[in-house]
Coordinates of C-alpha atoms in Angstrom, one line a residue:
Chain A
X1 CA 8.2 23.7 -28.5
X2 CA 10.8 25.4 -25.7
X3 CA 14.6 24.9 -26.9
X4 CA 15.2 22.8 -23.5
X5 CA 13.1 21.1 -20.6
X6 CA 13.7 23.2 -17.5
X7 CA 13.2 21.4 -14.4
X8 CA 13.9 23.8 -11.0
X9 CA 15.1 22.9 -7.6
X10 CA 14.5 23.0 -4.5
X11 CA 16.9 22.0 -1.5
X12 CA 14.1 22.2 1.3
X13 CA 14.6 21.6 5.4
X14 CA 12.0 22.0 8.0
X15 CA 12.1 21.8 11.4
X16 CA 9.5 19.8 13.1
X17 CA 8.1 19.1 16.6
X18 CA 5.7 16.5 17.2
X19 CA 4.1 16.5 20.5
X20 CA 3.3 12.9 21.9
X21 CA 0.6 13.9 24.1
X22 CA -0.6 12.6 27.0
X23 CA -0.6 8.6 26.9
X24 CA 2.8 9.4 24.3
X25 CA 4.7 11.0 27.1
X26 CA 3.9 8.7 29.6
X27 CA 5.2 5.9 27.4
X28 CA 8.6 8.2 27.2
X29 CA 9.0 8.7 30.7
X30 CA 8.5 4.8 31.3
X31 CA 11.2 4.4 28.4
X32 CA 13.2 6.5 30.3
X33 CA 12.5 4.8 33.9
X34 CA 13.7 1.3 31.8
X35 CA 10.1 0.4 31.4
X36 CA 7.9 -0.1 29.0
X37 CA 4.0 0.9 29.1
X38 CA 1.1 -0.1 27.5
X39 CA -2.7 0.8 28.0
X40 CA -4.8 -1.4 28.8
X41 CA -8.8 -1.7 27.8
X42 CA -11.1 -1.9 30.8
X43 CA -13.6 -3.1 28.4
X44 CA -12.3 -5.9 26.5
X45 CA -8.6 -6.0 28.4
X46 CA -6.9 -5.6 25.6
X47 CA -3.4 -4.5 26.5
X48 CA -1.8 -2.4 23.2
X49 CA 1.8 -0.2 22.9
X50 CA 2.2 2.1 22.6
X51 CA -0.1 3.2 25.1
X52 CA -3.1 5.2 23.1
X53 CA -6.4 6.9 24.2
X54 CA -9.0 4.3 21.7
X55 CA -8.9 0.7 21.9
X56 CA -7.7 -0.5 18.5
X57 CA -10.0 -3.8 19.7
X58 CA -13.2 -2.3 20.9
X59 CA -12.9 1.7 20.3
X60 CA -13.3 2.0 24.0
X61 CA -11.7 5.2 25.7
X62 CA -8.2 3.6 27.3
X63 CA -7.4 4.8 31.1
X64 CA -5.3 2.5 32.7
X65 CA -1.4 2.0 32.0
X66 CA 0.5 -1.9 32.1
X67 CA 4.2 -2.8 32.0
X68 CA 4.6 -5.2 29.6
X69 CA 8.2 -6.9 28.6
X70 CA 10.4 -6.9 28.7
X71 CA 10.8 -9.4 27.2
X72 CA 8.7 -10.7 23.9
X73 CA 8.1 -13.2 21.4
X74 CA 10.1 -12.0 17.6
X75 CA 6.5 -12.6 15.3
X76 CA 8.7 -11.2 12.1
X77 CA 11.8 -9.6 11.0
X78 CA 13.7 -7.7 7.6
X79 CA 17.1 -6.8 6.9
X80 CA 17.4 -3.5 5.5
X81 CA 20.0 -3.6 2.6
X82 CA 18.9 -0.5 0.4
X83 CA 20.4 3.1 0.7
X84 CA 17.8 5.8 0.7
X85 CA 17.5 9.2 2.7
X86 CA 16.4 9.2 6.3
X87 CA 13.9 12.2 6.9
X88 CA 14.7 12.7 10.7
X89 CA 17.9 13.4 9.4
X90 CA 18.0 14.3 6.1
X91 CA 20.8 12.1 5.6
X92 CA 21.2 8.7 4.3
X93 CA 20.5 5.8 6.7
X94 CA 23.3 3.6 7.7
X95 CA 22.3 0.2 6.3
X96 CA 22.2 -2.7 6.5
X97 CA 19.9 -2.8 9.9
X98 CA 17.5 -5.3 11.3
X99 CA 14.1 -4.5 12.6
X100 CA 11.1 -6.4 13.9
X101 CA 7.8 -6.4 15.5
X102 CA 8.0 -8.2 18.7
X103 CA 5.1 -9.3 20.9
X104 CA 6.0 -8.1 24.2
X105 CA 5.0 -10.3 26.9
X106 CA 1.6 -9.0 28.8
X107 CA 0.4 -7.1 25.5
X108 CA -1.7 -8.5 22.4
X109 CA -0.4 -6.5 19.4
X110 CA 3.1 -5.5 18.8
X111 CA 5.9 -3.0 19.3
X112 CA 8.4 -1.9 15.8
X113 CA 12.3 -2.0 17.2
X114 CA 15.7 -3.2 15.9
X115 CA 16.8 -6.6 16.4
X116 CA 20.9 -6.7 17.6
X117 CA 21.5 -9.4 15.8
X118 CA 22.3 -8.6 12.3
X119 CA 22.9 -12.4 10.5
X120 CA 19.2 -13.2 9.8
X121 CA 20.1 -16.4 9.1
X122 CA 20.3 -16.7 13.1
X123 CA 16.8 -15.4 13.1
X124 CA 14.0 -17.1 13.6
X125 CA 10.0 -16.1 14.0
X126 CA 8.7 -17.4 17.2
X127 CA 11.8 -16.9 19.3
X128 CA 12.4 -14.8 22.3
X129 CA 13.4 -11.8 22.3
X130 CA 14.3 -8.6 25.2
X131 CA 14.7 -5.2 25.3
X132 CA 18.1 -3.8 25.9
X133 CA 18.1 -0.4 27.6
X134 CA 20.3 2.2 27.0
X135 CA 22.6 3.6 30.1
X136 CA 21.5 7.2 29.1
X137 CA 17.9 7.9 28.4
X138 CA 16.4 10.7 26.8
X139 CA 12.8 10.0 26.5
X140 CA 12.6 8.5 23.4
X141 CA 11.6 5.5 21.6
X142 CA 15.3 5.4 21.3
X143 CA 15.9 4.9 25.0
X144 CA 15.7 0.6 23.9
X145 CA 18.9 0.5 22.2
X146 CA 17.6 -2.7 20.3
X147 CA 16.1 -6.7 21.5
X148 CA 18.9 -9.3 22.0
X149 CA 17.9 -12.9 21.6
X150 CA 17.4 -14.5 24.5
X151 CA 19.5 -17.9 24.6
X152 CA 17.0 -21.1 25.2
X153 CA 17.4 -23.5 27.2
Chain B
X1 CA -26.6 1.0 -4.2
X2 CA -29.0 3.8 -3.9
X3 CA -28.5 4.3 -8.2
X4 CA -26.4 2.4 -10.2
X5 CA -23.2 3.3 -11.6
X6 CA -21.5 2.9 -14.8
X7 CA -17.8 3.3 -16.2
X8 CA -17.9 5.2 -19.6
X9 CA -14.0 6.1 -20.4
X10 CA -10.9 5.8 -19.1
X11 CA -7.8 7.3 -20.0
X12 CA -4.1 6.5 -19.2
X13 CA -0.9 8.1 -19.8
X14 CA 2.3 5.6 -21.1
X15 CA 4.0 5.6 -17.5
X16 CA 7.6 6.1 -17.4
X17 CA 10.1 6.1 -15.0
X18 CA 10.5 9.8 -15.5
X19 CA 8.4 12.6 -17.4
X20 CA 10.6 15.4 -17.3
X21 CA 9.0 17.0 -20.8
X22 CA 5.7 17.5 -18.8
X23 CA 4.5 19.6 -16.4
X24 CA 2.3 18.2 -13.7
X25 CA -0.8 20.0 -15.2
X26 CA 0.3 18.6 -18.4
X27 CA 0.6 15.0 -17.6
X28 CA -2.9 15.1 -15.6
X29 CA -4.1 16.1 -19.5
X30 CA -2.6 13.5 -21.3
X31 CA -5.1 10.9 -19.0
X32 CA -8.1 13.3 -19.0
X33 CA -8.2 14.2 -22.8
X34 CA -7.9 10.0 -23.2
X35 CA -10.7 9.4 -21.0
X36 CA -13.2 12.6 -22.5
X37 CA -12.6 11.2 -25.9
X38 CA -13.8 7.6 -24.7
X39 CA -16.6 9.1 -22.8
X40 CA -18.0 12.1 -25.2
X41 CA -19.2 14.0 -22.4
X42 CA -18.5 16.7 -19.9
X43 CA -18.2 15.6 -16.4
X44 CA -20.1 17.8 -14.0
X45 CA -17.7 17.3 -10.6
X46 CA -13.7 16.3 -10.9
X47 CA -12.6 14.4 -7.8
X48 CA -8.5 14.4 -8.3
X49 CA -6.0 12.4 -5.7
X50 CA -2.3 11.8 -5.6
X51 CA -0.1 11.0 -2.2
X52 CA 1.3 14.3 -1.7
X53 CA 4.8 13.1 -0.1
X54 CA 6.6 13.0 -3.2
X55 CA 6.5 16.1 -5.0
X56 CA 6.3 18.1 -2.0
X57 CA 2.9 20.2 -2.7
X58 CA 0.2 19.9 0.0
X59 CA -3.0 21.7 -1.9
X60 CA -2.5 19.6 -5.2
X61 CA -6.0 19.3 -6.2
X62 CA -5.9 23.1 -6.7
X63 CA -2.9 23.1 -8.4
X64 CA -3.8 19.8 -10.4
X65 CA -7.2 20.6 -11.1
X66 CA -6.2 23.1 -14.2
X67 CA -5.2 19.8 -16.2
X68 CA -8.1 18.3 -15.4
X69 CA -10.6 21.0 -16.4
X70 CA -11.8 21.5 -13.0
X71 CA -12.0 25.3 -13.2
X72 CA -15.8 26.5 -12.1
X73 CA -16.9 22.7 -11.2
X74 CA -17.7 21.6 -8.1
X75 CA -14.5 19.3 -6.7
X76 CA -12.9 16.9 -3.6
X77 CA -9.3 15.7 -3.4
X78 CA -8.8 12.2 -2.4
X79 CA -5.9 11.6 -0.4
X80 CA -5.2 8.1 1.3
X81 CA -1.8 6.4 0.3
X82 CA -1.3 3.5 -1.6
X83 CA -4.8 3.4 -2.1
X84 CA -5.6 6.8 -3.1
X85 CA -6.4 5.6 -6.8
X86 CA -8.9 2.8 -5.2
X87 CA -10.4 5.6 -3.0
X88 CA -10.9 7.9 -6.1
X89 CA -13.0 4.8 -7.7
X90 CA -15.1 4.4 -4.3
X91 CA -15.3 8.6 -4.3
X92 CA -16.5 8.6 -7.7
X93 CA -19.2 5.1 -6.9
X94 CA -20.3 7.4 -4.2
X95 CA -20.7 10.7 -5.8
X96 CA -23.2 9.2 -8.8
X97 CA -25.0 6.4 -6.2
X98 CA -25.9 8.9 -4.2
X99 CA -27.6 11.0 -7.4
X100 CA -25.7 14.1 -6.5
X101 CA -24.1 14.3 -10.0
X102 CA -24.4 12.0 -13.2
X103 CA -21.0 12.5 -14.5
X104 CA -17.9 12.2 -12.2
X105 CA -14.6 12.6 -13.4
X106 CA -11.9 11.0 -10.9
X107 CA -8.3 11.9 -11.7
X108 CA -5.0 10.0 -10.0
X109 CA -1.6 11.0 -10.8
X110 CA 1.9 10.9 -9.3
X111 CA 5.4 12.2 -10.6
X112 CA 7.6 10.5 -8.3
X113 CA 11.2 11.3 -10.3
X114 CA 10.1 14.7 -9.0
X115 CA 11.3 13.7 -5.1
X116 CA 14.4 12.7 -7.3
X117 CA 13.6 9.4 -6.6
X118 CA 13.6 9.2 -2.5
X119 CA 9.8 7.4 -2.7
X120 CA 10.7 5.6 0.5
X121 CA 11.8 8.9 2.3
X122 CA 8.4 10.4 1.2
X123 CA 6.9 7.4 2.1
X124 CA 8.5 7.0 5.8
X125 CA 6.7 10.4 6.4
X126 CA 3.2 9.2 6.3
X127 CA 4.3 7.2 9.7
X128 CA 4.1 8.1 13.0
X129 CA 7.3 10.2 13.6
X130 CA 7.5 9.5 17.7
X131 CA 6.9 5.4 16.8
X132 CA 7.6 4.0 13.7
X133 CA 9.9 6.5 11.8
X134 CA 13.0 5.2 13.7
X135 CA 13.0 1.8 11.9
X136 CA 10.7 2.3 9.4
X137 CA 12.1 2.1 5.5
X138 CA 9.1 2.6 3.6
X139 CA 6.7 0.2 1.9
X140 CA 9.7 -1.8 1.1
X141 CA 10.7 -3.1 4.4
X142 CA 7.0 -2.7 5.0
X143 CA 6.2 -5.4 3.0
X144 CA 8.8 -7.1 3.7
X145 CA 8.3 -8.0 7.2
X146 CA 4.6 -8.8 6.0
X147 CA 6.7 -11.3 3.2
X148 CA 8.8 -12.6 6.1
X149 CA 5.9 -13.8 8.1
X150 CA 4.4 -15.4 4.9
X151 CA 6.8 -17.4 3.9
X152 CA 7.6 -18.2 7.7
X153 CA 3.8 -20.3 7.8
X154 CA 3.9 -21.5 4.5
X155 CA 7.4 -22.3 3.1
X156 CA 6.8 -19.9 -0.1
X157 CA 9.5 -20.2 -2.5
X158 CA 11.9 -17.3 -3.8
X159 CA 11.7 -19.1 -7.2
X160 CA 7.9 -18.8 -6.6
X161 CA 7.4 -15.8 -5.7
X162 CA 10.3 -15.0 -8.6
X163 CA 7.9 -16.3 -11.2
X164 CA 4.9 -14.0 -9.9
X165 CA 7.7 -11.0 -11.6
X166 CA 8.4 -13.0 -14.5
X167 CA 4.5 -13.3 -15.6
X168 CA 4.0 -9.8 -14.8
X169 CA 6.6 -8.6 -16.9
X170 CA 5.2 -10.9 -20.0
X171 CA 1.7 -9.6 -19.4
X172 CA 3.0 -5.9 -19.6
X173 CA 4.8 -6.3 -22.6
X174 CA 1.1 -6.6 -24.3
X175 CA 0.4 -2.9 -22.4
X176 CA 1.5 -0.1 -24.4
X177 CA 0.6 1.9 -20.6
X178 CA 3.0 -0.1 -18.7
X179 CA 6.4 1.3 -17.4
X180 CA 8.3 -1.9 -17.0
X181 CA 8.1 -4.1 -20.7
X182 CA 10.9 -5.5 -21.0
X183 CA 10.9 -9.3 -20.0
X184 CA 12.8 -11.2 -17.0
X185 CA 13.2 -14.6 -16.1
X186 CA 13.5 -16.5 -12.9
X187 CA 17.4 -16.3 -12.3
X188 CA 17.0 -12.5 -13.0
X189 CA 15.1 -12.0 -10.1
X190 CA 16.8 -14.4 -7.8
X191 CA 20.0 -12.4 -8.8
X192 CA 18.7 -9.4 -8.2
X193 CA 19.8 -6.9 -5.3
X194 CA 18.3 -7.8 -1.9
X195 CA 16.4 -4.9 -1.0
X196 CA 15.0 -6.0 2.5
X197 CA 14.9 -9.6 3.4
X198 CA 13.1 -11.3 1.5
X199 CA 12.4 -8.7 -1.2
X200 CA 14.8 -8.4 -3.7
X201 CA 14.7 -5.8 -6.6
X202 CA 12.7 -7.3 -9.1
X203 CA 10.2 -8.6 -6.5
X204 CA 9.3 -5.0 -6.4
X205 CA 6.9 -2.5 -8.2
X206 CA 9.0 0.5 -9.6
X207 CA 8.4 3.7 -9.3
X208 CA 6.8 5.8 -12.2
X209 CA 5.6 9.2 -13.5
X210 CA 2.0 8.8 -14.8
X211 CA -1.8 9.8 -14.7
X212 CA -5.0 7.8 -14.9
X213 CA -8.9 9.5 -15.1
X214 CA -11.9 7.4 -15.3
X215 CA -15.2 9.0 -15.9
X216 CA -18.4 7.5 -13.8
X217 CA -21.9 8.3 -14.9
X218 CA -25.5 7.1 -14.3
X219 CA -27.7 4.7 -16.3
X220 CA -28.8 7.5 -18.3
X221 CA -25.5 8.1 -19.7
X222 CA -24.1 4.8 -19.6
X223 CA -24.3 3.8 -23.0
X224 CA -24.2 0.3 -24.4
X225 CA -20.5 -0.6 -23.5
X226 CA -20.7 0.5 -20.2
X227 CA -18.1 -1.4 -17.1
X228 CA -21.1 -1.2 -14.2
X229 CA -19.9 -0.8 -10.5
X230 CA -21.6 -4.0 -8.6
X231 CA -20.1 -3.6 -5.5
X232 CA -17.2 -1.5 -3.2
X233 CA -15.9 -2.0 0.1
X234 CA -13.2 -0.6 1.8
X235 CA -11.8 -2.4 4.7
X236 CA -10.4 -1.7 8.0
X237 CA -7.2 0.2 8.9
X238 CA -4.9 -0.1 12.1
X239 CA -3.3 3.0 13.6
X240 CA -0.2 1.7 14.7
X241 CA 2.1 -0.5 12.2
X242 CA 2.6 -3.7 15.2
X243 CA -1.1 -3.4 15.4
X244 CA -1.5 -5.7 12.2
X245 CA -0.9 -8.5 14.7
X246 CA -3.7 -8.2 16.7
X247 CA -5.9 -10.2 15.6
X248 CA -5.2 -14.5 14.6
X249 CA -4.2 -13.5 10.9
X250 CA -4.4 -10.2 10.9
X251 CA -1.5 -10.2 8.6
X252 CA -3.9 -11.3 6.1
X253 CA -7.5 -10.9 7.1
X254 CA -8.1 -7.0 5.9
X255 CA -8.0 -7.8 2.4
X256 CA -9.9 -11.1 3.2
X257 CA -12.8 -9.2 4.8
X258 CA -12.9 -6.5 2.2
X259 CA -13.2 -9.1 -0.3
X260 CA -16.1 -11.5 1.5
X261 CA -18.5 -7.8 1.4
X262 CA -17.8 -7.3 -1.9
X263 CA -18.7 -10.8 -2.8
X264 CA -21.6 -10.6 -0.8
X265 CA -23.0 -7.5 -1.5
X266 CA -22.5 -8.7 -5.5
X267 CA -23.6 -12.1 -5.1
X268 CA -20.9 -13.6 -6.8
X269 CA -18.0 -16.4 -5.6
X270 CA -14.1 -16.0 -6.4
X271 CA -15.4 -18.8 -9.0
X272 CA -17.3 -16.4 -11.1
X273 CA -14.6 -13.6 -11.5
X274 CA -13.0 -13.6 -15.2
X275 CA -10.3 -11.1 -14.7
X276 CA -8.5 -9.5 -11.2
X277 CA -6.3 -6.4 -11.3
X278 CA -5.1 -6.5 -8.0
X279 CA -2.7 -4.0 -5.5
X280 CA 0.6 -5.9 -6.4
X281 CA 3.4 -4.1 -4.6
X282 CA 5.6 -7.2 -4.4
X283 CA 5.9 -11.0 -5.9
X284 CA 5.5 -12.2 -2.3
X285 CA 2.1 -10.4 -1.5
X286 CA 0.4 -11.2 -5.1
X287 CA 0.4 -14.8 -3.9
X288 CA -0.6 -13.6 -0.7
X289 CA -3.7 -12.0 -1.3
X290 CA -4.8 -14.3 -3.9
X291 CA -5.1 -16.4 -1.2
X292 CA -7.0 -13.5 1.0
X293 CA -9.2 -13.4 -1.9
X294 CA -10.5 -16.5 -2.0
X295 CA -9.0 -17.6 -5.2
X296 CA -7.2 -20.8 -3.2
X297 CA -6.5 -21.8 -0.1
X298 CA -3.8 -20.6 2.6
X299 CA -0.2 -21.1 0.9
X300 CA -1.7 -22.7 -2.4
X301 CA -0.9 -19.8 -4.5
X302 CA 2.0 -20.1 -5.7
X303 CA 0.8 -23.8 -7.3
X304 CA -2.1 -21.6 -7.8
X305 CA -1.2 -19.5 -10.3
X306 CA 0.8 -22.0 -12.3
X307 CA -2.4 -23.6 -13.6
X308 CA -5.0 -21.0 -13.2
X309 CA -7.0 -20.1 -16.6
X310 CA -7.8 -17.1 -14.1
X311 CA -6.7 -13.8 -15.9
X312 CA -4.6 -12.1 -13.2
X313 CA -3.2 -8.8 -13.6
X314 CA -2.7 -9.1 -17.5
X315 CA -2.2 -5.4 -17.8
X316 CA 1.4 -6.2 -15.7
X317 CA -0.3 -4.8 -12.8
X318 CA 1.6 -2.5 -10.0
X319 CA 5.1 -4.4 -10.7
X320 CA 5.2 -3.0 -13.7
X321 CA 3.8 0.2 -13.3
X322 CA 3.7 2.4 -9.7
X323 CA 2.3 6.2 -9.8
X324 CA 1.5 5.9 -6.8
X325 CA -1.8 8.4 -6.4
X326 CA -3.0 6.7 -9.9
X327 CA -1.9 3.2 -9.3
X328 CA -5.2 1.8 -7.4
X329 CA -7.1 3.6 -10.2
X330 CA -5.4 2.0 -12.8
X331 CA -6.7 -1.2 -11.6
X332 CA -10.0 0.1 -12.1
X333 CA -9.4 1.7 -15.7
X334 CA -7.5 -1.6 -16.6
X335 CA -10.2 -3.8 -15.3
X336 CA -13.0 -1.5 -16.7
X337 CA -10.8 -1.5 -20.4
X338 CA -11.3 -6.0 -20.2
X339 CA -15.3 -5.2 -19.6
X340 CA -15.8 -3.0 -22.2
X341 CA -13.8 -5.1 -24.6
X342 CA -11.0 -1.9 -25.3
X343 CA -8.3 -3.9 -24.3
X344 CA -6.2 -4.3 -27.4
X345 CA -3.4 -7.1 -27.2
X346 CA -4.5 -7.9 -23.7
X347 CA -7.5 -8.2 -23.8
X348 CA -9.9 -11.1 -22.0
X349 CA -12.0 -12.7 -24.4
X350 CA -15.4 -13.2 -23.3
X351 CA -15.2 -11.0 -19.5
X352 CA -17.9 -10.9 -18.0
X353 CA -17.1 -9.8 -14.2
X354 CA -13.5 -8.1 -12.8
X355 CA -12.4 -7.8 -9.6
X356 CA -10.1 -4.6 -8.4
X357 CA -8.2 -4.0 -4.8
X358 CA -6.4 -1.6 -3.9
X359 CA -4.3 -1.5 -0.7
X360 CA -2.1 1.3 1.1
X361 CA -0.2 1.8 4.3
X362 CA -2.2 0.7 7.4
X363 CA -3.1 -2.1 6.1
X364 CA -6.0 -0.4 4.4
X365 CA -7.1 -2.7 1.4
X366 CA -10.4 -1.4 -0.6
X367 CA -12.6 -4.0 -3.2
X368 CA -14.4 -3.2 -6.6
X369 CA -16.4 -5.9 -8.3
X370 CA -17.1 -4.6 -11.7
X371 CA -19.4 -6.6 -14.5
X372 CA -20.0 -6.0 -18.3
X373 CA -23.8 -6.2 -17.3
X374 CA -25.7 -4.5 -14.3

């Protein structure tokens, strides 16, 4: 047997560049225009976002691009409450945050963004929801700063 | 199936939360030597799988594949999340259906302390970086959106879905394999940190260092005690994490259509299964998919499982034990253990017929129906 376990380290850090392709950087730009863009199925009119060359429905090829939103029904929520390390940044996430996947009006599945307001206790599924924009846009997901809830009448 | 297909070993390392005094290499042979002494004979192909994200090396089958005597045998590396260990079964089903070997060896492992413990940064890298990174915190938050909307239709309970932890930590005490022993009760869990609304800590499968290797053969060497495969399917994924609402319950329905082929293609009902070792990341999905598989109806399962004489996860299951590549396999080793009547203290007296899932990121859920006779 050795005299001690040695374990060794490694402090890694890549750079990465993802390229969002064609129907990805259209989305962008329409982020950046303060719209959002989905595809939509000429087959079975399926209307998904992001915007994507298959039909997550049917499988048919996807040509032509919809504004939906923006605003959207919340159909579920979490508050993040547990540290961890975010790999964009390499750093820890600040927590606690609220995310959720809102169904944006005009499209059948659902887009993944943060929720403004943090006290879930004033959340609830089934309520509306719109995307905020930010005043400088970069031509990222990003460019929605988060959904507010809509106040109902 | 074009030839049947038998279980004849399975071996299991005692998962920890950290196996520093092993090499990778090392801990793959724990499982393998434990599954060739069950089994008595060489395999002819090794299929090996883990998840890849946590320890950082992207060729692992070749670097793996000295533990598990691979060396000069023809070999495939499975790699598909969370299910990974269910895709290894379904890899090695194939494999000896199709009659292109009699003896497969299928290996899972994961060493997760070796990410020093960031699973959920490993994990938020199998997601689309442009998309779903941004907000994305792993399978926790994952799950817990899928949790949210669950107990949104059907008023689950905390205490409920507490007691789903509280069973699972009995049932592992009996499992000399299983990471988490020690017991906890219902106030434990409530009390517990709040990871992402509504999980809270103990609603949660750890995180563990282990191995698993099963061994699948033919009818000519399946041997009298033999766990026969009667039926796999693997269900449907979505690309996109908001696809999982498109369809009416799609929240729900990938596990539930997995499950109706397997039951079909077996011939059997939910009534006739004896023992399930089922995917269980959190307390609030068990009762979920209990429910996808047919064992009660929507919301039911948390009364469900109160009265059940149905043997659910009594190896502890994932929320006691969690390496990741070799979770969905040990599932199958566990289930194939009950079959074969090898299950010491926790064993099922009298099973006949198991049923296995396995489930992973996409919503990816995969179904083994396994029974003591062909």
């Amino acid at each position: 047997m050795p005299s001690e376990l040695i374990q060794v380290g490694e402090d890694s850090c890549l750079k990465f560049q993802y390229s969002a392709g064609i129907y990805g950087s259209r989305f962008l730009e329409g982020l950046r225009e303060g719209r959002i863009l989905a595809s939509r199925c000429a087959r079975c009119r399926f209307v998904l976002v992001p915007p994507r060359i298959v039909c997550a429905n049917c499988y048919a090829k996807m040509e032509e691009f919809v504004s939906v939103g923006p605003e959207g029904t919340l159909e579920t929520f979490t508050q993040v409450c547990f540290p961890f390390i975010d790999p964009e940044t390499g750093r820890r996430r600040p927590v606690p945050y609220v995310y959720g996947l809102i169904r944006l009006d005009g499209a059948n599945n659902t887009l993944q963004h943060f929720l403004e307001e943090t006290d879930v206790s004033r959340l609830r599924i089934g309520q509306r929801v719109a995307a905020v924009f930010r005043e400088t846009r970069a031509g990222t997901l990003l460019d929605i700063q988060y959904f507010r809830t809509v106040k109902e009448l | 199936m074009k030839r049947r297909v038998a279980i004849i070993g399975t071996g299991q390392t005692e998962h920890r939360s950290r196996r520093p005094d092993v090499s990778i290499p090392e801990l793959i042979r724990e499982a393998v030597d434990r599954a060739l002494a069950v089994a008595q004979v060489e395999p002819q192909a090794v299929i090996i799988g883990n998840m890849e994200h946590f320890e950082g090396i992207h060729l692992s089958d070749q670097w793996a594949i000295t533990g598990a005597g691979g060396i000069g045998r023809p070999g495939l590396k499975v790699a598909t999340g969370g299910t990974t260990g269910s895709s290894l079964a379904l890899a090695g089903t194939y494999a000896v259906a199709s009659g292109l070997w009699d003896v497969v060896m299928v290996v899972g492992w994961e060493k997760l302390s070796e990410s020093g413990g960031e699973t959920t940064t490993g994990i938020i890298t199998a997601f689309d970086p442009i998309y779903e990174r941004p907000t994305f915190a792993g399978a926790v938050s994952g799950l817990a959106v899928y949790a949210q909307r669950y107990v949104h239709q059907y008023g689950v309970t905390p205490e409920q879905a507490a007691l789903v932890a509280v069973r699972a930590r009995r049932n592992a005490m009996r499992n000399p394999y299983a990471h988490l022993r020690k017991p906890v009760t219902v106030e434990e869990v409530l009390n517990s940190p709040m990871l992402s609304t509504p999980i809270r800590y103990l609603d949660m499968c750890p995180t563990s260092d282990g191995a698993c290797a099963v061994i699948f053969a033919s009818e000519r060497y399946a041997g009298r005690k033999a766990a026969w495969v009667r039926a796999v399917a693997s269900g449907r994924n979505h690309p996109y994490l908001g696809d999982v609402t498109l369809g009416a319950d799609t929240y729900r329905d990938t596990l539930a259509l997995a499950a109706q082929e397997a039951y079909r293609k077996a011939a059997i009902t939910p009534k006739d299964v004896d023992v399930v070792e089922m995917y269980d990341p959190c307390t609030y999905l068990h009762l979920c998919w209990l429910e996808s598989l047919g064992f009660c109806g929507p919301g039911q399962a948390g009364k469900f499982v109160e009265k059940t004489a149905l043997a659910i996860n009594p190896s502890g299951g994932v929320l006691c034990t969690n390496p990741i590549g070799a979770t969905g396999l040990i599932r199958v080793a566990e289930a194939a253990m009950q079959l074969r009547g090898e299950a010491g203290e926790r064993q099922v007296d009298g099973a006949r017929t198991a049923l296995v899932t396995g489930f992973g990121g996409s919503f990816w859920n995969e179904v083994m129906v396994l029974c003591r006779q062909s």
